[in-house]
Amino acid sequence: MPVPLMNTRAQYEPLIDQVRERVLSIIDGGRFILGEHVTAFEQEAAAYLGVRHCIGVGNGTDALSIALRALGIGPGDEVICPAYTFYATPESISAVGARPVFADVDETCTLDPESVRSVISGATKAIMPVHLFGLAADMDALQEIADEHGLAIVEDAAQAFGSTWQGRRCGSLGDAATFSFFPTKNLGGFGDGGLVATDRDDVAELARMLRFHGSKDKQVFHHIGYNSRLDEIQAGVLRLLLPELDGWNAARRGIADHYRQAGLGELVELPPTPAGREHTYHLHVVRSDDRDGLVEQLREQGIGATVYYGNPHHLQPVYADLGYTPGDLPVTEQLAAEGVALPIYPTMTTAEADEVVAAVRAARPAIAGA
Ligand SMILES: *Cc1c(COP(=O)(O)O)cnc(C)c1O
């Protein structure tokens, strides 16, 4: 029985009639940009996250750039981020004219606070932690460093809608946070979409202008902005999906628990589950010393297995001029060499999870660090 890496279609299948009805009603209403559904979704997302403001934007990458710009970050500034993440994280920093400074991650796959501390310079303006794979970064330690040095925190929460840190939602913990509604994210739309979340009135006001050509009214232009709004149809659909999110995330955790109980941890190294951080398993990334062999053998058995993220950004050609060399970020480089995502999605059955475990057992991978 083949098991895919993810299955977004099955997840929204029970809602598809409501979604069709919603899309048709928006078409009939004729308002496609910044209409009632965008406003309502922004309010509903803010209530869910526990923040004062949400601003719907075109995608998660623009959300990062807009959040950075709304915090006044630009040319000459440095922003500390991980190199073990999706490319949009450092790309957004470069896109606003600032310089990404890479810190190492720890075994949780999120920023190592000590490494962050070691790369702070006079030009550092912000820290951009990524709640990678759905697990919160160590926000208390990072906030302490930010407070000490007067830095802003921009959470890249693209993979962590619904995740928590000490009972508070990821996305409500920094000066600003960003989300993506790319279809495969835990809260995924029917196209591109993104969100900026913040408690700060000044950041919210500027972000709202920046998504709309740096203007409040398209008459007077205050900033070089973006044309980057959350689409009305996407917002209308996301409003139907948001109430399902907690159930979907709980189902993902159930599969992760089942993997553990079924003995997957005897075969590969399981994702870490540090206390006080509720994981939402956007991806279920395990580690093996023989990662590439494992991927090949799983695929031969019809099991979805994909490497995230095999080429850390400090060694990517685009950042060659920053002067990093192999060995600079040892944990990052090790995770990039050992990590592979195994199937996880809300409608996955325990029988499918057993199938995955059996396939891993048949592949006989070398466990990481063993
Ligand atoms: C998906 C993702 C983004 C970018 O979101 P898009 O909507 O695809 O632009 C940014 N950061 C991380 C960590 C992501 O996973």
Coordinates of C-alpha atoms and ligand atoms in Angstrom, one line a residue:
M1 CA 0.0 0.0 0.0
P2 CA 1.7 3.3 -1.1
V3 CA 1.6 6.1 1.5
P4 CA 2.1 9.7 0.2
L5 CA 4.2 12.3 2.0
M6 CA 1.1 14.5 2.4
N7 CA -2.5 14.6 1.3
T8 CA -4.1 18.0 1.2
R9 CA -7.1 16.9 -0.9
A10 CA -8.3 14.4 1.6
Q11 CA -8.0 17.0 4.4
Y12 CA -10.4 19.4 2.9
E13 CA -12.7 16.9 1.1
P14 CA -15.4 17.0 3.8
L15 CA -15.6 20.8 3.3
I16 CA -15.5 21.0 -0.4
D17 CA -19.2 21.8 -0.9
Q18 CA -18.9 24.7 1.5
V19 CA -15.8 25.9 -0.2
R20 CA -17.5 25.8 -3.6
E21 CA -20.4 27.8 -2.2
R22 CA -18.1 30.3 -0.7
V23 CA -16.1 30.8 -3.9
L24 CA -19.3 31.2 -5.9
S25 CA -20.7 33.7 -3.5
I26 CA -17.5 35.8 -3.8
I27 CA -17.7 35.7 -7.5
D28 CA -21.4 36.8 -7.4
G29 CA -20.5 39.6 -4.9
G30 CA -17.9 40.9 -7.4
R31 CA -15.5 42.2 -4.8
F32 CA -12.1 40.5 -5.2
I33 CA -9.5 42.7 -3.5
L34 CA -9.6 43.6 0.2
G35 CA -13.2 42.8 0.8
E36 CA -15.2 41.6 3.8
H37 CA -13.6 38.2 4.0
V38 CA -10.1 39.5 4.2
T39 CA -11.2 41.8 7.1
A40 CA -13.0 39.0 8.8
F41 CA -10.2 36.5 8.4
E42 CA -7.7 39.0 9.8
Q43 CA -9.9 39.4 12.9
E44 CA -10.5 35.7 13.3
A45 CA -6.8 34.9 12.9
A46 CA -5.8 37.6 15.4
A47 CA -8.3 36.1 17.9
Y48 CA -6.9 32.6 17.3
L49 CA -3.3 33.7 17.7
G50 CA -3.9 36.1 20.6
V51 CA -2.5 39.2 18.8
R52 CA -3.9 42.6 18.3
H53 CA -3.4 42.8 14.5
C54 CA -3.2 40.6 11.5
I55 CA -2.6 41.8 8.0
G56 CA -3.3 39.5 5.1
V57 CA -0.7 39.6 2.3
G58 CA 0.1 37.8 -1.0
N59 CA 2.3 35.0 0.4
G60 CA 4.5 34.1 3.2
T61 CA 7.7 35.4 1.6
D62 CA 6.2 38.9 1.1
A63 CA 4.9 38.7 4.7
L64 CA 8.5 38.4 5.9
S65 CA 9.8 41.3 3.8
I66 CA 6.8 43.4 4.8
A67 CA 7.3 42.6 8.5
L68 CA 11.0 43.5 8.2
R69 CA 10.3 46.8 6.4
A70 CA 7.5 47.6 9.0
L71 CA 10.2 47.3 11.7
G72 CA 12.4 49.7 9.8
I73 CA 15.0 47.2 8.7
G74 CA 16.8 47.8 5.4
P75 CA 20.2 48.4 3.8
G76 CA 23.1 48.3 6.2
D77 CA 21.3 46.2 8.8
E78 CA 22.0 42.6 9.7
V79 CA 19.3 40.1 10.6
I80 CA 20.3 36.8 12.3
C81 CA 18.5 33.7 11.0
P82 CA 19.0 30.0 10.6
A83 CA 20.5 28.4 7.5
Y84 CA 18.4 25.3 8.0
T85 CA 15.0 26.5 6.8
F86 CA 13.2 27.2 3.6
Y87 CA 15.0 29.7 1.3
A88 CA 12.4 32.4 1.8
T89 CA 13.7 33.1 5.3
P90 CA 17.1 34.6 4.3
E91 CA 15.8 35.6 0.9
S92 CA 13.3 38.1 2.5
I93 CA 16.2 39.6 4.5
S94 CA 18.2 40.1 1.3
A95 CA 15.1 41.4 -0.5
V96 CA 14.8 44.4 1.8
G97 CA 18.5 45.2 1.3
A98 CA 19.6 43.9 4.7
R99 CA 22.2 41.1 5.2
P100 CA 21.3 37.7 6.6
V101 CA 23.7 36.5 9.2
F102 CA 23.5 32.8 9.8
A103 CA 23.5 31.3 13.3
D104 CA 23.5 27.5 13.9
V105 CA 20.5 25.5 15.1
D106 CA 20.5 23.0 17.9
E107 CA 19.0 19.5 18.0
T108 CA 15.5 20.9 18.0
C109 CA 16.2 22.2 14.4
T110 CA 15.6 25.8 15.6
L111 CA 18.0 28.6 16.4
D112 CA 20.6 27.9 19.0
P113 CA 20.6 30.9 21.4
E114 CA 24.3 30.7 22.1
S115 CA 25.1 30.7 18.4
V116 CA 22.8 33.7 17.9
R117 CA 24.7 35.5 20.7
S118 CA 28.0 34.8 19.1
V119 CA 27.1 36.5 15.8
I120 CA 25.6 39.7 17.1
S121 CA 27.4 42.8 15.7
G122 CA 26.9 46.6 15.8
A123 CA 24.8 46.3 12.7
T124 CA 22.4 43.6 14.0
K125 CA 18.8 44.8 14.1
A126 CA 16.7 41.7 14.4
I127 CA 16.6 38.0 15.0
M128 CA 14.4 35.9 12.8
P129 CA 13.7 32.5 14.4
V130 CA 11.9 29.8 12.3
H131 CA 9.6 27.5 14.1
L132 CA 10.8 24.7 11.8
F133 CA 8.6 21.7 10.9
G134 CA 6.0 23.0 13.4
L135 CA 8.2 23.2 16.6
A136 CA 8.7 26.5 18.4
A137 CA 12.2 28.0 18.7
D138 CA 13.5 28.7 22.2
M139 CA 11.7 32.0 22.5
D140 CA 12.5 32.9 26.1
A141 CA 16.2 32.6 25.5
L142 CA 16.0 34.5 22.2
Q143 CA 13.8 37.3 23.8
E144 CA 16.4 37.6 26.6
I145 CA 19.1 38.2 24.0
A146 CA 16.9 40.6 22.0
D147 CA 16.2 42.6 25.1
E148 CA 19.9 42.8 26.1
H149 CA 20.9 44.1 22.7
G150 CA 17.8 46.1 21.7
L151 CA 16.9 43.8 18.8
A152 CA 13.5 43.1 17.2
I153 CA 12.2 39.5 16.8
V154 CA 10.4 38.5 13.6
E155 CA 9.1 35.0 13.9
D156 CA 8.9 33.0 10.7
A157 CA 5.9 30.9 11.7
A158 CA 5.1 29.7 8.2
Q159 CA 5.3 26.1 9.4
A160 CA 3.7 26.6 12.8
F161 CA 0.1 27.8 12.6
G162 CA -1.3 26.4 15.8
S163 CA 2.0 25.5 17.5
T164 CA 2.6 26.8 21.0
W165 CA 5.5 28.0 23.2
Q166 CA 4.7 27.7 27.0
G167 CA 1.0 27.7 26.1
R168 CA 1.2 30.8 23.9
R169 CA 0.7 30.6 20.1
C170 CA 3.7 30.8 17.8
G171 CA 3.2 34.1 15.9
S172 CA 2.2 36.0 19.1
L173 CA 5.7 36.0 20.7
G174 CA 7.9 38.4 18.8
D175 CA 7.6 42.0 17.6
A176 CA 6.1 40.6 14.4
A177 CA 5.4 37.2 12.9
T178 CA 4.6 35.8 9.6
F179 CA 2.6 32.9 8.2
S180 CA 2.1 31.3 4.8
F181 CA -1.1 29.7 3.4
F182 CA 0.7 27.9 0.6
P183 CA -1.5 24.9 0.0
T184 CA 0.7 22.3 1.8
K185 CA 1.1 24.3 5.0
N186 CA -1.0 23.2 8.1
L187 CA -3.4 25.9 7.3
G188 CA -3.2 25.9 3.5
G189 CA -5.4 27.9 1.1
F190 CA -6.4 27.1 -2.5
G191 CA -3.5 29.2 -3.8
D192 CA -0.9 31.6 -2.4
G193 CA -1.5 33.7 0.7
G194 CA 0.3 35.1 3.7
L195 CA -0.2 36.9 7.0
V196 CA 1.7 39.4 9.2
A197 CA 0.8 39.2 12.9
T198 CA 1.8 41.8 15.5
D199 CA 0.8 43.3 18.8
R200 CA 2.4 46.6 17.9
D201 CA 0.2 49.3 16.5
D202 CA 3.0 51.1 14.7
V203 CA 4.2 47.9 12.9
A204 CA 0.6 47.0 12.0
E205 CA -0.1 50.4 10.5
L206 CA 3.1 50.4 8.4
A207 CA 2.6 46.8 7.3
R208 CA -1.0 47.6 6.2
M209 CA 0.4 50.5 4.0
L210 CA 3.3 48.5 2.6
R211 CA 1.0 45.7 1.3
F212 CA -0.9 48.5 -0.6
H213 CA 1.9 50.4 -2.5
G214 CA 2.9 52.2 0.7
S215 CA -0.4 54.1 0.8
K216 CA -3.5 54.3 2.8
D217 CA -5.8 55.5 0.0
K218 CA -3.9 55.1 -3.3
Q219 CA -3.8 58.9 -3.6
V220 CA -0.9 59.8 -1.3
F221 CA 2.1 57.5 -1.4
H222 CA 4.4 57.5 1.7
H223 CA 6.7 54.5 1.0
I224 CA 8.0 52.2 -1.8
G225 CA 5.7 49.3 -1.0
Y226 CA 4.3 46.2 -2.5
N227 CA 1.2 45.1 -4.3
S228 CA 0.7 42.1 -2.0
R229 CA -2.7 41.5 -0.6
L230 CA -4.3 38.3 0.7
D231 CA -6.8 37.5 -2.1
E232 CA -10.5 37.8 -1.2
I233 CA -11.3 34.3 -2.5
Q234 CA -8.4 32.8 -0.4
A235 CA -9.6 34.7 2.7
G236 CA -13.1 33.4 2.2
V237 CA -11.8 29.8 1.9
L238 CA -9.4 30.2 4.9
R239 CA -12.2 31.3 7.1
L240 CA -13.8 27.9 6.5
L241 CA -10.6 26.1 7.2
L242 CA -9.4 27.9 10.3
P243 CA -12.0 26.3 12.6
E244 CA -10.7 22.8 11.5
L245 CA -7.0 23.6 12.2
D246 CA -6.8 22.4 15.8
G247 CA -8.4 19.1 14.9
W248 CA -6.0 18.6 12.0
N249 CA -3.0 19.5 14.1
A250 CA -4.2 17.0 16.8
A251 CA -4.5 14.3 14.2
R252 CA -0.9 15.1 13.0
R253 CA 0.3 14.7 16.7
G254 CA -1.7 11.4 16.9
I255 CA 0.3 10.0 13.9
A256 CA 3.6 11.2 15.5
D257 CA 2.6 9.4 18.7
H258 CA 1.7 6.3 16.8
Y259 CA 5.1 6.3 15.0
R260 CA 6.7 6.5 18.4
Q261 CA 4.6 3.6 19.9
A262 CA 5.2 1.5 16.8
G263 CA 8.9 1.6 17.3
L264 CA 10.0 4.0 14.6
G265 CA 12.5 5.4 17.1
E266 CA 14.4 2.1 17.1
L267 CA 15.1 2.5 13.4
V268 CA 15.8 6.3 13.0
E269 CA 16.1 9.3 15.2
L270 CA 12.7 10.8 15.9
P271 CA 11.8 14.5 15.9
P272 CA 12.6 16.1 19.3
T273 CA 9.7 17.0 21.6
P274 CA 11.1 19.4 24.2
A275 CA 8.8 20.3 27.1
G276 CA 6.6 23.4 26.8
R277 CA 6.5 23.3 23.0
E278 CA 3.4 21.8 21.4
H279 CA 4.5 20.4 18.0
T280 CA 2.2 20.6 15.0
Y281 CA 4.3 18.4 12.7
H282 CA 4.1 20.4 9.5
L283 CA 6.7 17.8 8.5
H284 CA 7.8 14.7 10.4
V285 CA 11.5 14.8 9.9
V286 CA 13.6 11.9 11.2
R287 CA 17.4 11.4 11.0
S288 CA 19.5 8.6 9.7
D289 CA 23.2 8.3 9.0
D290 CA 22.2 6.6 5.7
R291 CA 19.6 9.1 4.7
D292 CA 20.0 8.9 1.0
G293 CA 19.9 5.1 1.0
L294 CA 16.8 5.3 3.2
V295 CA 15.0 7.7 0.8
E296 CA 15.7 5.5 -2.2
Q297 CA 14.5 2.4 -0.5
L298 CA 11.3 4.0 0.9
R299 CA 10.5 5.4 -2.6
E300 CA 11.0 1.9 -4.1
Q301 CA 8.4 0.7 -1.6
G302 CA 5.9 3.5 -2.5
I303 CA 6.4 5.5 0.6
G304 CA 6.7 9.3 0.3
A305 CA 10.0 10.5 1.6
T306 CA 11.6 13.9 0.8
V307 CA 14.6 15.7 2.0
Y308 CA 14.0 19.1 3.8
Y309 CA 16.5 20.9 3.7
G310 CA 19.5 19.3 2.2
N311 CA 21.5 22.4 1.1
P312 CA 21.9 24.9 4.0
H313 CA 21.8 28.5 2.9
H314 CA 25.2 29.6 4.2
L315 CA 26.7 27.3 1.5
Q316 CA 24.3 28.2 -1.4
P317 CA 25.7 29.9 -4.5
V318 CA 23.5 33.0 -3.9
Y319 CA 25.4 33.7 -0.6
A320 CA 28.9 32.8 -1.8
D321 CA 30.0 36.4 -1.3
L322 CA 29.1 36.2 2.5
G323 CA 32.2 34.0 2.8
Y324 CA 30.9 30.9 4.7
T325 CA 32.7 27.6 4.3
P326 CA 31.7 24.0 5.2
G327 CA 32.0 23.4 8.9
D328 CA 30.9 26.9 9.9
L329 CA 27.5 25.7 11.1
P330 CA 28.1 22.1 12.2
V331 CA 24.7 21.2 13.6
T332 CA 23.0 22.7 10.6
E333 CA 25.2 20.8 8.2
Q334 CA 24.6 17.5 10.1
L335 CA 20.8 18.0 10.1
A336 CA 20.9 18.8 6.4
A337 CA 22.8 15.5 5.7
E338 CA 20.7 13.3 8.0
G339 CA 17.1 14.6 7.8
V340 CA 14.3 13.1 5.8
A341 CA 10.5 13.8 6.0
L342 CA 8.3 10.8 6.4
P343 CA 4.5 10.9 5.6
I344 CA 2.3 12.8 8.0
Y345 CA -1.1 14.4 7.3
P346 CA -4.4 14.8 9.2
T347 CA -6.3 12.0 7.5
M348 CA -3.5 9.5 7.7
T349 CA -4.5 6.2 9.4
T350 CA -2.5 4.2 11.9
A351 CA -2.5 1.4 9.4
E352 CA -0.7 3.7 7.0
A353 CA 1.7 4.8 9.7
D354 CA 2.4 1.0 10.4
E355 CA 3.1 0.6 6.7
V356 CA 5.7 3.4 6.9
V357 CA 7.4 1.8 9.9
A358 CA 7.5 -1.6 8.2
A359 CA 9.0 0.0 5.1
V360 CA 11.7 1.8 7.3
R361 CA 12.3 -1.5 9.0
A362 CA 12.8 -3.3 5.7
A363 CA 15.2 -0.6 4.5
R364 CA 17.4 -1.2 7.6
P365 CA 18.7 2.4 7.9
A366 CA 21.7 3.3 10.0
I367 CA 20.4 5.3 12.9
A368 CA 21.9 8.7 13.3
G369 CA 24.6 8.9 15.9
A370 CA 24.5 5.1 16.6
Ligands
LIG1 C1 6.5 28.3 3.2 C2 7.6 29.0 3.9 C3 7.8 30.4 3.6 C4 7.3 31.1 2.5 O1 5.9 31.1 2.3 P1 5.3 31.3 0.8 O2 3.9 31.5 1.1 O3 5.6 30.1 0.0 O4 5.9 32.5 0.2 C5 8.7 31.1 4.5 N1 9.3 30.5 5.5 C6 9.2 29.1 5.7 C7 9.9 28.5 6.9 C8 8.3 28.4 4.9 O5 8.1 27.1 5.2

